[in-house]
PDB file of C-alpha atoms and ligand atoms in Angstrom:
ATOM      1  CA  MET J1139       3.277 -10.143   4.877  1.00 87.00           C
ATOM      2  CA  ILE J1140       4.803 -12.507   2.420  1.00 93.00           C
ATOM      3  CA  SER J1141       1.502 -14.505   0.562  1.00 94.00           C
ATOM      4  CA  LEU J1142       1.674 -17.015  -2.280  1.00 94.00           C
ATOM      5  CA  LYS J1143      -1.397 -18.913  -3.016  1.00 92.00           C
ATOM      6  CA  SER J1144      -1.188 -21.158  -6.407  1.00 91.00           C
ATOM      7  CA  VAL J1145       1.462 -19.158  -7.658  1.00 92.00           C
ATOM      8  CA  LYS J1146       2.760 -21.076 -11.230  1.00 91.00           C
ATOM      9  CA  LYS J1147       5.436 -20.336 -13.612  1.00 93.00           C
ATOM     10  CA  THR J1148       6.289 -21.665 -16.777  1.00 92.00           C
ATOM     11  CA  PHE J1149       9.257 -20.402 -18.632  1.00 90.00           C
ATOM     12  CA  PRO J1150       9.239 -20.078 -22.821  1.00 86.00           C
ATOM     13  CA  GLY J1151      10.608 -24.293 -23.563  1.00 71.00           C
ATOM     14  CA  SER J1152      13.910 -23.306 -25.192  1.00 53.00           C
ATOM     15  CA  ALA J1153      15.982 -26.865 -25.123  1.00 51.00           C
ATOM     16  CA  SER J1154      15.155 -29.684 -26.195  1.00 48.00           C
ATOM     17  CA  GLY J1155      15.413 -32.976 -23.265  1.00 44.00           C
ATOM     18  CA  LEU J1156      13.476 -30.515 -20.467  1.00 49.00           C
ATOM     19  CA  ALA J1157      10.866 -31.632 -18.395  1.00 51.00           C
ATOM     20  CA  SER J1158       8.401 -29.745 -20.936  1.00 48.00           C
ATOM     21  CA  GLY J1159       5.521 -28.507 -19.041  1.00 46.00           C
ATOM     22  CA  GLY J1160       2.909 -28.600 -21.912  1.00 49.00           C
ATOM     23  CA  ALA J1161       2.169 -25.809 -23.786  1.00 56.00           C
ATOM     24  CA  GLY J1162       6.165 -25.846 -25.062  1.00 66.00           C
ATOM     25  CA  GLY J1163       6.816 -24.166 -21.975  1.00 82.00           C
ATOM     26  CA  MET J1164       9.239 -25.613 -18.344  1.00 89.00           C
ATOM     27  CA  GLU J1165       6.356 -25.547 -15.829  1.00 91.00           C
ATOM     28  CA  VAL J1166       8.902 -24.940 -13.225  1.00 95.00           C
ATOM     29  CA  LEU J1167       6.768 -23.405 -10.122  1.00 95.00           C
ATOM     30  CA  ARG J1168       3.454 -25.763 -10.419  1.00 93.00           C
ATOM     31  CA  GLY J1169       1.386 -24.219  -7.500  1.00 92.00           C
ATOM     32  CA  ILE J1170       3.253 -21.794  -4.882  1.00 94.00           C
ATOM     33  CA  SER J1171       1.523 -21.511  -1.642  1.00 95.00           C
ATOM     34  CA  PHE J1172       2.692 -20.173   1.301  1.00 96.00           C
ATOM     35  CA  GLU J1173       2.277 -17.579   3.663  1.00 96.00           C
ATOM     36  CA  LEU J1174       4.909 -15.695   6.109  1.00 95.00           C
ATOM     37  CA  HIS J1175       3.528 -13.252   9.182  1.00 93.00           C
ATOM     38  CA  PRO J1176       4.607 -10.607  10.223  1.00 90.00           C
ATOM     39  CA  GLY J1177       8.570 -10.774  12.329  1.00 89.00           C
ATOM     40  CA  GLU J1178       8.932 -14.437  11.111  1.00 93.00           C
ATOM     41  CA  ARG J1179      11.936 -16.260   9.999  1.00 94.00           C
ATOM     42  CA  VAL J1180      11.614 -18.949   7.326  1.00 97.00           C
ATOM     43  CA  SER J1181      13.919 -20.831   5.490  1.00 97.00           C
ATOM     44  CA  LEU J1182      12.576 -22.335   1.779  1.00 98.00           C
ATOM     45  CA  LEU J1183      15.080 -25.165   1.674  1.00 98.00           C
ATOM     46  CA  GLY J1184      15.353 -27.418  -1.722  1.00 97.00           C
ATOM     47  CA  PRO J1185      17.583 -28.679  -3.551  1.00 96.00           C
ATOM     48  CA  GLY J1186      19.550 -26.684  -6.405  1.00 94.00           C
ATOM     49  CA  GLY J1187      17.202 -26.017  -9.734  1.00 95.00           C
ATOM     50  CA  CYS J1188      13.919 -26.140  -7.945  1.00 96.00           C
ATOM     51  CA  GLY J1189      12.787 -22.933  -7.847  1.00 96.00           C
ATOM     52  CA  LYS J1190      13.905 -20.959  -4.815  1.00 97.00           C
ATOM     53  CA  SER J1191      15.026 -18.130  -6.588  1.00 96.00           C
ATOM     54  CA  THR J1192      11.528 -18.661  -9.435  1.00 96.00           C
ATOM     55  CA  VAL J1193       9.936 -17.780  -5.475  1.00 96.00           C
ATOM     56  CA  LEU J1194      11.952 -14.880  -4.567  1.00 96.00           C
ATOM     57  CA  LYS J1195      11.652 -13.174  -7.361  1.00 94.00           C
ATOM     58  CA  ILE J1196       7.860 -13.560  -8.009  1.00 93.00           C
ATOM     59  CA  ALA J1197       7.314 -12.485  -4.110  1.00 93.00           C
ATOM     60  CA  VAL J1198       8.925  -9.954  -4.483  1.00 91.00           C
ATOM     61  CA  GLY J1199       7.269  -8.560  -7.946  1.00 88.00           C
ATOM     62  CA  LEU J1200      10.067  -9.166 -10.400  1.00 88.00           C
ATOM     63  CA  LEU J1201       8.584 -11.760 -12.159  1.00 91.00           C
ATOM     64  CA  PRO J1202       5.365 -12.352 -13.614  1.00 89.00           C
ATOM     65  CA  PRO J1203       3.307 -15.541 -12.215  1.00 89.00           C
ATOM     66  CA  ASP J1204       1.394 -17.318 -15.893  1.00 87.00           C
ATOM     67  CA  LYS J1205      -1.682 -15.992 -16.214  1.00 77.00           C
ATOM     68  CA  LEU J1206      -4.564 -17.789 -18.005  1.00 59.00           C
ATOM     69  CA  ASP J1207      -5.209 -18.394 -21.182  1.00 57.00           C
ATOM     70  CA  ASP J1208      -7.442 -14.978 -21.384  1.00 54.00           C
ATOM     71  CA  GLY J1209      -4.801 -13.457 -19.901  1.00 58.00           C
ATOM     72  CA  GLU J1210      -6.454 -11.467 -17.379  1.00 58.00           C
ATOM     73  CA  ILE J1211      -6.509 -13.264 -13.836  1.00 57.00           C
ATOM     74  CA  PRO J1212      -3.537 -14.589 -12.974  1.00 58.00           C
ATOM     75  CA  ARG J1213      -3.971 -17.875 -11.605  1.00 68.00           C
ATOM     76  CA  GLY J1214      -2.280 -17.518  -8.629  1.00 79.00           C
ATOM     77  CA  SER J1215      -2.128 -14.314  -5.889  1.00 87.00           C
ATOM     78  CA  VAL J1216       1.161 -12.535  -4.466  1.00 91.00           C
ATOM     79  CA  THR J1217       0.606  -9.931  -1.474  1.00 92.00           C
ATOM     80  CA  LEU J1218       3.351  -9.005  -0.372  1.00 92.00           C
ATOM     81  CA  GLY J1219       2.784  -6.390   3.105  1.00 88.00           C
ATOM     82  CA  ASN J1220      -0.818  -7.049   2.387  1.00 88.00           C
ATOM     83  CA  ILE J1221      -0.252  -5.241  -1.634  1.00 91.00           C
ATOM     84  CA  ASP J1222      -1.589  -7.342  -4.445  1.00 91.00           C
ATOM     85  CA  MET J1223       1.908  -7.186  -6.355  1.00 89.00           C
ATOM     86  CA  PHE J1224       0.909  -7.604  -9.737  1.00 87.00           C
ATOM     87  CA  HIS J1225      -2.630  -5.863  -9.352  1.00 86.00           C
ATOM     88  CA  GLY J1226      -2.063  -3.376  -7.052  1.00 88.00           C
ATOM     89  CA  ALA J1227      -1.714   0.310  -7.766  1.00 92.00           C
ATOM     90  CA  ALA J1228       2.027   1.016  -8.074  1.00 91.00           C
ATOM     91  CA  ALA J1229       2.252   3.963  -5.705  1.00 93.00           C
ATOM     92  CA  ASP J1230       1.307   0.661  -3.048  1.00 92.00           C
ATOM     93  CA  ARG J1231       3.903  -1.277  -4.857  1.00 91.00           C
ATOM     94  CA  ALA J1232       6.385   0.827  -5.209  1.00 89.00           C
ATOM     95  CA  ARG J1233       5.749   1.849  -1.327  1.00 90.00           C
ATOM     96  CA  VAL J1234       5.310  -1.779   0.293  1.00 90.00           C
ATOM     97  CA  LEU J1235       8.788  -2.494  -1.980  1.00 90.00           C
ATOM     98  CA  ARG J1236      10.577   0.460   0.179  1.00 87.00           C
ATOM     99  CA  GLN J1237       9.907  -1.869   3.515  1.00 89.00           C
ATOM    100  CA  VAL J1238      12.185  -4.948   1.236  1.00 91.00           C
ATOM    101  CA  GLY J1239      14.837  -5.518   1.250  1.00 89.00           C
ATOM    102  CA  MET J1240      16.539  -8.043  -0.946  1.00 90.00           C
ATOM    103  CA  ALA J1241      19.952  -9.939  -1.468  1.00 88.00           C
ATOM    104  CA  PHE J1242      19.770 -11.569  -4.614  1.00 87.00           C
ATOM    105  CA  GLN J1243      21.526 -14.983  -5.525  1.00 82.00           C
ATOM    106  CA  GLN J1244      24.188 -13.578  -7.651  1.00 77.00           C
ATOM    107  CA  GLY J1245      24.585 -10.601  -6.680  1.00 72.00           C
ATOM    108  CA  ALA J1246      22.743  -7.998  -9.022  1.00 82.00           C
ATOM    109  CA  LEU J1247      24.954  -5.095  -8.504  1.00 88.00           C
ATOM    110  CA  PHE J1248      25.032  -1.745 -10.552  1.00 92.00           C
ATOM    111  CA  ASP J1249      28.030  -2.611 -12.168  1.00 89.00           C
ATOM    112  CA  PHE J1250      28.842   1.024 -12.682  1.00 93.00           C
ATOM    113  CA  MET J1251      29.259   1.879  -9.861  1.00 94.00           C
ATOM    114  CA  THR J1252      31.268   1.533  -7.069  1.00 95.00           C
ATOM    115  CA  VAL J1253      30.357  -0.986  -3.609  1.00 95.00           C
ATOM    116  CA  ARG J1254      29.618   2.500  -2.311  1.00 95.00           C
ATOM    117  CA  GLU J1255      27.241   3.930  -4.145  1.00 95.00           C
ATOM    118  CA  ASN J1256      25.808   0.940  -4.236  1.00 95.00           C
ATOM    119  CA  LEU J1257      24.801   0.673  -0.860  1.00 94.00           C
ATOM    120  CA  LEU J1258      24.980   4.909  -0.666  1.00 94.00           C
ATOM    121  CA  PHE J1259      22.435   3.892  -3.542  1.00 93.00           C
ATOM    122  CA  ALA J1260      19.942   2.245  -1.637  1.00 91.00           C
ATOM    123  CA  MET J1261      20.011   4.562   0.826  1.00 93.00           C
ATOM    124  CA  GLU J1262      19.111   7.357  -0.338  1.00 92.00           C
ATOM    125  CA  ASN J1263      16.462   6.167  -2.177  1.00 88.00           C
ATOM    126  CA  MET J1264      15.123   3.924   0.919  1.00 86.00           C
ATOM    127  CA  THR J1265      15.642   5.644   3.342  1.00 87.00           C
ATOM    128  CA  THR J1266      15.744   8.865   5.825  1.00 89.00           C
ATOM    129  CA  MET J1267      18.629   8.595   6.832  1.00 91.00           C
ATOM    130  CA  SER J1268      21.072  11.618   6.794  1.00 94.00           C
ATOM    131  CA  PRO J1269      23.743  11.650   5.133  1.00 95.00           C
ATOM    132  CA  ALA J1270      26.315  10.615   8.467  1.00 95.00           C
ATOM    133  CA  GLU J1271      24.244   7.686   9.400  1.00 93.00           C
ATOM    134  CA  MET J1272      24.371   6.488   5.936  1.00 94.00           C
ATOM    135  CA  GLU J1273      28.226   6.935   6.469  1.00 94.00           C
ATOM    136  CA  GLY J1274      28.257   5.043  10.345  1.00 93.00           C
ATOM    137  CA  VAL J1275      25.424   2.386   8.600  1.00 92.00           C
ATOM    138  CA  LEU J1276      27.652   1.982   5.330  1.00 94.00           C
ATOM    139  CA  LYS J1277      31.418   1.212   7.177  1.00 93.00           C
ATOM    140  CA  GLY J1278      29.872  -0.574   9.696  1.00 90.00           C
ATOM    141  CA  LEU J1279      28.543  -3.512   6.977  1.00 89.00           C
ATOM    142  CA  LEU J1280      30.920  -3.399   5.294  1.00 92.00           C
ATOM    143  CA  THR J1281      33.131  -4.457   8.115  1.00 89.00           C
ATOM    144  CA  GLY J1282      30.826  -6.534   8.880  1.00 84.00           C
ATOM    145  CA  VAL J1283      30.705  -8.714   5.666  1.00 84.00           C
ATOM    146  CA  LYS J1284      34.818  -8.135   6.052  1.00 86.00           C
ATOM    147  CA  LEU J1285      35.118  -5.911   2.869  1.00 90.00           C
ATOM    148  CA  GLY J1286      36.337  -2.853   4.948  1.00 91.00           C
ATOM    149  CA  HIS J1287      38.881  -2.337   1.515  1.00 94.00           C
ATOM    150  CA  THR J1288      36.841  -2.684  -1.577  1.00 95.00           C
ATOM    151  CA  GLU J1289      34.377   0.477  -0.874  1.00 94.00           C
ATOM    152  CA  SER J1290      36.055   2.742  -4.202  1.00 95.00           C
ATOM    153  CA  MET J1291      35.926  -1.015  -6.034  1.00 95.00           C
ATOM    154  CA  PHE J1292      33.782  -1.508  -8.991  1.00 95.00           C
ATOM    155  CA  PRO J1293      32.032  -5.234  -8.941  1.00 94.00           C
ATOM    156  CA  TYR J1294      33.823  -6.479 -11.849  1.00 93.00           C
ATOM    157  CA  GLU J1295      36.582  -6.339  -9.570  1.00 94.00           C
ATOM    158  CA  LEU J1296      34.942  -8.488  -6.499  1.00 92.00           C
ATOM    159  CA  SER J1297      35.303 -12.603  -6.692  1.00 87.00           C
ATOM    160  CA  GLY J1298      31.891 -14.231  -7.015  1.00 82.00           C
ATOM    161  CA  GLY J1299      31.809 -13.839  -2.869  1.00 81.00           C
ATOM    162  CA  MET J1300      32.270 -10.850  -2.450  1.00 87.00           C
ATOM    163  CA  GLN J1301      30.260  -9.344  -4.741  1.00 89.00           C
ATOM    164  CA  ARG J1302      27.452 -11.532  -2.760  1.00 87.00           C
ATOM    165  CA  ARG J1303      29.056 -10.190   0.565  1.00 88.00           C
ATOM    166  CA  VAL J1304      27.915  -6.629  -0.969  1.00 92.00           C
ATOM    167  CA  GLY J1305      24.790  -7.374  -2.198  1.00 91.00           C
ATOM    168  CA  ILE J1306      23.878  -9.061   1.089  1.00 89.00           C
ATOM    169  CA  ALA J1307      24.944  -5.523   2.436  1.00 90.00           C
ATOM    170  CA  ARG J1308      23.118  -3.750   0.722  1.00 92.00           C
ATOM    171  CA  ALA J1309      19.983  -5.469   2.051  1.00 90.00           C
ATOM    172  CA  LEU J1310      21.069  -4.971   5.432  1.00 88.00           C
ATOM    173  CA  ALA J1311      21.744  -1.010   4.901  1.00 90.00           C
ATOM    174  CA  THR J1312      18.079  -0.065   4.438  1.00 89.00           C
ATOM    175  CA  SER J1313      16.678  -1.938   7.671  1.00 86.00           C
ATOM    176  CA  PRO J1314      13.918  -3.720   5.692  1.00 89.00           C
ATOM    177  CA  SER J1315      10.802  -4.899   7.098  1.00 89.00           C
ATOM    178  CA  ILE J1316      11.004  -7.918   5.358  1.00 91.00           C
ATOM    179  CA  ALA J1317      14.932  -9.287   4.458  1.00 92.00           C
ATOM    180  CA  ILE J1318      14.773 -11.641   1.949  1.00 94.00           C
ATOM    181  CA  PHE J1319      18.376 -13.637   0.943  1.00 94.00           C
ATOM    182  CA  ASP J1320      18.576 -16.299  -2.369  1.00 94.00           C
ATOM    183  CA  GLU J1321      21.440 -18.243  -1.231  1.00 93.00           C
ATOM    184  CA  PRO J1322      23.772 -15.706   0.963  1.00 91.00           C
ATOM    185  CA  THR J1323      26.250 -18.193   2.213  1.00 90.00           C
ATOM    186  CA  ALA J1324      26.800 -20.675  -1.060  1.00 86.00           C
ATOM    187  CA  GLY J1325      30.268 -20.865  -2.547  1.00 81.00           C
ATOM    188  CA  LEU J1326      31.336 -19.050   1.155  1.00 83.00           C
ATOM    189  CA  ASP J1327      33.689 -20.217   3.372  1.00 84.00           C
ATOM    190  CA  PRO J1328      32.059 -21.415   7.399  1.00 85.00           C
ATOM    191  CA  VAL J1329      33.501 -18.715   9.443  1.00 84.00           C
ATOM    192  CA  THR J1330      32.060 -16.174   6.675  1.00 83.00           C
ATOM    193  CA  SER J1331      28.661 -18.165   6.460  1.00 87.00           C
ATOM    194  CA  THR J1332      28.680 -17.618  10.577  1.00 88.00           C
ATOM    195  CA  ILE J1333      29.426 -14.122  10.134  1.00 85.00           C
ATOM    196  CA  ILE J1334      27.004 -13.839   7.936  1.00 86.00           C
ATOM    197  CA  LEU J1335      24.228 -15.149   9.166  1.00 89.00           C
ATOM    198  CA  ASN J1336      24.809 -13.945  12.532  1.00 87.00           C
ATOM    199  CA  MET J1337      23.869 -10.424  10.428  1.00 83.00           C
ATOM    200  CA  ILE J1338      20.475 -11.553   9.493  1.00 86.00           C
ATOM    201  CA  HIS J1339      19.920 -12.467  12.513  1.00 85.00           C
ATOM    202  CA  GLU J1340      20.775  -9.158  14.424  1.00 80.00           C
ATOM    203  CA  LEU J1341      19.061  -7.589  11.798  1.00 74.00           C
ATOM    204  CA  GLY J1342      15.273  -9.724  13.303  1.00 70.00           C
ATOM    205  CA  ALA J1343      15.955  -9.001  16.633  1.00 69.00           C
ATOM    206  CA  SER J1344      16.950  -4.911  15.781  1.00 63.00           C
ATOM    207  CA  GLN J1345      14.130  -4.004  15.577  1.00 59.00           C
ATOM    208  CA  ALA J1346      11.880  -3.701  18.523  1.00 60.00           C
ATOM    209  CA  GLY J1347       7.882  -3.154  18.414  1.00 63.00           C
ATOM    210  CA  ASN J1348       7.634  -3.335  14.846  1.00 70.00           C
ATOM    211  CA  PRO J1349      10.333  -7.032  13.847  1.00 78.00           C
ATOM    212  CA  ARG J1350      11.042  -7.991  11.042  1.00 87.00           C
ATOM    213  CA  THR J1351      10.010 -10.821   8.603  1.00 92.00           C
ATOM    214  CA  LEU J1352      13.616 -12.747   7.429  1.00 93.00           C
ATOM    215  CA  LEU J1353      13.422 -15.460   4.393  1.00 95.00           C
ATOM    216  CA  VAL J1354      16.627 -17.146   3.679  1.00 96.00           C
ATOM    217  CA  ALA J1355      16.524 -18.956   0.549  1.00 97.00           C
ATOM    218  CA  THR J1356      19.357 -22.230   0.578  1.00 96.00           C
ATOM    219  CA  SER J1357      19.890 -25.549  -1.190  1.00 95.00           C
ATOM    220  CA  ASN J1358      21.961 -26.114   2.460  1.00 93.00           C
ATOM    221  CA  VAL J1359      20.284 -28.424   5.189  1.00 94.00           C
ATOM    222  CA  GLU J1360      22.681 -27.020   7.717  1.00 92.00           C
ATOM    223  CA  ILE J1361      22.102 -23.639   7.446  1.00 93.00           C
ATOM    224  CA  ALA J1362      18.379 -23.536   6.568  1.00 95.00           C
ATOM    225  CA  ILE J1363      18.228 -25.253  10.179  1.00 94.00           C
ATOM    226  CA  ARG J1364      20.567 -23.002  11.679  1.00 93.00           C
ATOM    227  CA  PHE J1365      18.559 -19.736  10.479  1.00 94.00           C
ATOM    228  CA  ALA J1366      14.983 -21.013  11.396  1.00 95.00           C
ATOM    229  CA  ASP J1367      12.764 -23.362  13.286  1.00 95.00           C
ATOM    230  CA  ARG J1368      10.271 -23.178  10.806  1.00 97.00           C
ATOM    231  CA  VAL J1369      11.445 -25.032   6.800  1.00 98.00           C
ATOM    232  CA  ILE J1370       9.207 -24.810   3.307  1.00 98.00           C
ATOM    233  CA  LEU J1371      10.827 -27.269   1.681  1.00 98.00           C
ATOM    234  CA  MET J1372      10.317 -27.197  -1.760  1.00 98.00           C
ATOM    235  CA  ASN J1373      10.837 -29.924  -4.353  1.00 97.00           C
ATOM    236  CA  GLU J1374      10.315 -29.462  -8.372  1.00 95.00           C
ATOM    237  CA  GLY J1375       8.173 -27.060  -8.090  1.00 96.00           C
ATOM    238  CA  VAL J1376       5.979 -27.879  -4.973  1.00 96.00           C
ATOM    239  CA  VAL J1377       5.935 -27.279  -1.527  1.00 97.00           C
ATOM    240  CA  ILE J1378       6.706 -30.558   0.173  1.00 97.00           C
ATOM    241  CA  ALA J1379       6.600 -29.737   3.554  1.00 97.00           C
ATOM    242  CA  ASP J1380       5.900 -26.733   5.555  1.00 98.00           C
ATOM    243  CA  GLY J1381       6.607 -26.205   9.337  1.00 97.00           C
ATOM    244  CA  PRO J1382       9.353 -26.756  12.532  1.00 97.00           C
ATOM    245  CA  TRP J1383      12.126 -28.701  10.982  1.00 96.00           C
ATOM    246  CA  ARG J1384      12.220 -30.571  14.557  1.00 95.00           C
ATOM    247  CA  ASP J1385       8.998 -32.153  13.406  1.00 95.00           C
ATOM    248  CA  LEU J1386       9.922 -33.181  10.061  1.00 96.00           C
ATOM    249  CA  ILE J1387      13.034 -34.872  10.426  1.00 94.00           C
ATOM    250  CA  LEU J1388      11.366 -37.004  12.511  1.00 93.00           C
ATOM    251  CA  HIS J1389       7.654 -37.036  11.215  1.00 93.00           C
ATOM    252  CA  GLY J1390       7.786 -36.189   7.252  1.00 94.00           C
ATOM    253  CA  SER J1391       7.064 -38.000   4.307  1.00 96.00           C
ATOM    254  CA  GLU J1392      10.124 -39.903   3.492  1.00 95.00           C
ATOM    255  CA  TRP J1393      11.575 -38.215   1.204  1.00 95.00           C
ATOM    256  CA  VAL J1394      12.121 -34.900   3.491  1.00 96.00           C
ATOM    257  CA  ARG J1395      13.241 -36.774   6.235  1.00 94.00           C
ATOM    258  CA  HIS J1396      15.946 -38.243   3.958  1.00 94.00           C
ATOM    259  CA  PHE J1397      16.193 -34.957   2.893  1.00 95.00           C
ATOM    260  CA  LEU J1398      16.840 -33.452   5.872  1.00 94.00           C
ATOM    261  CA  GLY J1399      18.360 -36.227   7.275  1.00 91.00           C
ATOM    262  CA  VAL J1400      21.593 -37.521   4.564  1.00 87.00           C
ATOM    263  CA  ARG J1401      23.602 -34.422   5.332  1.00 81.00           C
ATOM    264  CA  LEU J1402      23.399 -34.136   8.776  1.00 87.00           C
ATOM    265  CA  ILE J1403      23.614 -38.030   9.890  1.00 86.00           C
ATOM    266  CA  GLY J1404      27.793 -37.793   8.949  1.00 83.00           C
ATOM    267  CA  LEU J1405      28.295 -34.598  11.157  1.00 85.00           C
ATOM    268  CA  ASP J1406      29.671 -35.039  14.390  1.00 87.00           C
ATOM    269  CA  LEU J1407      28.546 -35.466  17.488  1.00 87.00           C
ATOM    270  CA  ASP J1408      29.312 -32.449  19.190  1.00 88.00           C
ATOM    271  CA  TYR J1409      28.415 -30.134  16.702  1.00 88.00           C
ATOM    272  CA  ALA J1410      25.114 -31.948  16.057  1.00 86.00           C
ATOM    273  CA  ARG J1411      24.070 -31.590  19.308  1.00 87.00           C
ATOM    274  CA  GLY J1412      24.831 -28.070  18.818  1.00 89.00           C
ATOM    275  CA  LEU J1413      22.297 -27.224  16.217  1.00 89.00           C
ATOM    276  CA  ASN J1414      19.772 -28.882  18.311  1.00 90.00           C
ATOM    277  CA  LEU J1415      18.964 -31.865  16.433  1.00 91.00           C
ATOM    278  CA  PRO J1416      15.516 -33.361  18.211  1.00 91.00           C
ATOM    279  CA  LYS J1417      16.799 -36.111  20.809  1.00 91.00           C
ATOM    280  CA  GLU J1418      14.958 -39.593  18.784  1.00 91.00           C
ATOM    281  CA  PHE J1419      16.870 -37.969  15.757  1.00 90.00           C
ATOM    282  CA  LEU J1420      20.515 -38.103  17.558  1.00 90.00           C
ATOM    283  CA  ASN J1421      20.051 -40.982  19.277  1.00 90.00           C
ATOM    284  CA  ALA J1422      19.182 -43.062  16.427  1.00 88.00           C
ATOM    285  CA  HIS J1423      22.251 -42.099  13.821  1.00 86.00           C
ATOM    286  CA  TRP J1424      24.710 -42.014  17.004  1.00 84.00           C
ATOM    287  CA  GLY J1425      23.566 -44.409  18.923  1.00 75.00           C
TER     288      GLY J1425
HETATM  289  N1  ATP G1398      14.762 -16.246 -16.896  1.00 52.76           N
HETATM  290  C1  ATP G1398      14.336 -18.380 -17.109  1.00 52.76           C
HETATM  291  N2  ATP G1398      14.342 -18.582 -18.257  1.00 52.76           N
HETATM  292  C2  ATP G1398      14.046 -19.884 -18.232  1.00 52.76           C
HETATM  293  N3  ATP G1398      14.547 -20.637 -17.276  1.00 52.76           N
HETATM  294  C3  ATP G1398      14.626 -20.594 -15.990  1.00 52.76           C
HETATM  295  C4  ATP G1398      14.614 -18.908 -15.979  1.00 52.76           C
HETATM  296  N4  ATP G1398      14.943 -18.477 -14.190  1.00 52.76           N
HETATM  297  C5  ATP G1398      14.485 -19.982 -13.860  1.00 52.76           C
HETATM  298  N5  ATP G1398      14.539 -21.063 -15.138  1.00 52.76           N
HETATM  299  C6  ATP G1398      15.060 -22.465 -15.143  1.00 52.76           C
HETATM  300  O1  ATP G1398      13.971 -22.881 -13.658  1.00 52.76           O
HETATM  301  C7  ATP G1398      14.662 -23.471 -12.412  1.00 52.76           C
HETATM  302  C8  ATP G1398      14.128 -23.442 -11.543  1.00 52.76           C
HETATM  303  O2  ATP G1398      15.308 -22.384 -11.357  1.00 52.76           O
HETATM  304  P1  ATP G1398      15.416 -21.294 -10.094  1.00 52.76           P
HETATM  305  O3  ATP G1398      17.051 -20.571  -9.848  1.00 52.76           O
HETATM  306  O4  ATP G1398      14.212 -20.495  -9.628  1.00 52.76           O
HETATM  307  O5  ATP G1398      16.067 -22.644  -9.169  1.00 52.76           O
HETATM  308  P2  ATP G1398      16.705 -22.633  -7.562  1.00 52.76           P
HETATM  309  O6  ATP G1398      16.068 -23.349  -6.866  1.00 52.76           O
HETATM  310  O7  ATP G1398      16.484 -21.175  -7.221  1.00 52.76           O
HETATM  311  O8  ATP G1398      18.050 -23.366  -7.782  1.00 52.76           O
HETATM  312  P3  ATP G1398      19.549 -23.195  -7.122  1.00 52.76           P
HETATM  313  O9  ATP G1398      19.600 -23.863  -5.670  1.00 52.76           O
HETATM  314  O10 ATP G1398      20.305 -23.574  -8.042  1.00 52.76           O
HETATM  315  O11 ATP G1398      20.135 -21.776  -7.131  1.00 52.76           O
HETATM  316  C9  ATP G1398      15.194 -24.124 -13.229  1.00 52.76           C
HETATM  317  O12 ATP G1398      15.515 -25.167 -14.052  1.00 52.76           O
HETATM  318  C10 ATP G1398      15.928 -22.773 -14.282  1.00 52.76           C
HETATM  319  O13 ATP G1398      16.653 -23.216 -15.477  1.00 52.76           O
HETATM  320 MG1   MG G1399      18.478 -19.914  -6.809  1.00 52.76          MG
END
């Protein structure tokens, strides 16, 4: 459903003192490969600045990966729903993108449209819903993200966290078969974070026979493991580990075990049990 092979990305070097990736640029992705199958639910986890948002933007064709010197052949490949996002025909790419919902880290709302218009615009352009159906979805989602009162407000009238929640509602509004959420809960209180995670889960569950593929990028270990069994763990532009987090937390490399474990071992025991942490891990840290 989503496949990245050996994807590299270098941004033109500007600031001095940044890790330099050779020819005057900063190599932010150093060969990223992973595959998501239809209906899979996956967390893309890694520390701030490791390249998660860049991976997502490349996966949906918003940002091109690096090319070889001849400028023709990309070093890696990016396919979404079997369509090559950088060589496929424009019509094919447009068709596959209509099945994708993406909530950006910064909201990325149209700032000249109200909240209501932002959601309707997505539904009108990407679905065949009737106006009455759109109205129902709009009301349901805005209430769900606790923003029912913002329908006629413009993005600049909302806080950053509110804008992100509108972005999440917009991504859910089109019932996409591939839904991607970049830091959906960053900066939100625990209650709202849980509501948002549940809404994303419901989206995954609500399409029998044609399962949705869900990808959440986060730097928060707890969010990542609550969201999905499979975690793709990145650091400094490479995939460090990819697999069921209960295996990684017990049998991953030292760095992997430390990164996954360090935030969890301070948790309340009952809460930790609720996360279904492996028994060996619970025994080792809570005695
Ligand atoms: N358009 C850009 N131009 C130059 N550098 C960029 C650009 N976008 C991202 N970067 C750099 O790429 C690196 C990875 O950024 P990215 O946003 O992908 O990380 P992230 O893992 O999503 O971080 P966070 O957890 O803070 O959201 C950072 O060093 C960032 O400065
Ligand atoms: Mg990011």
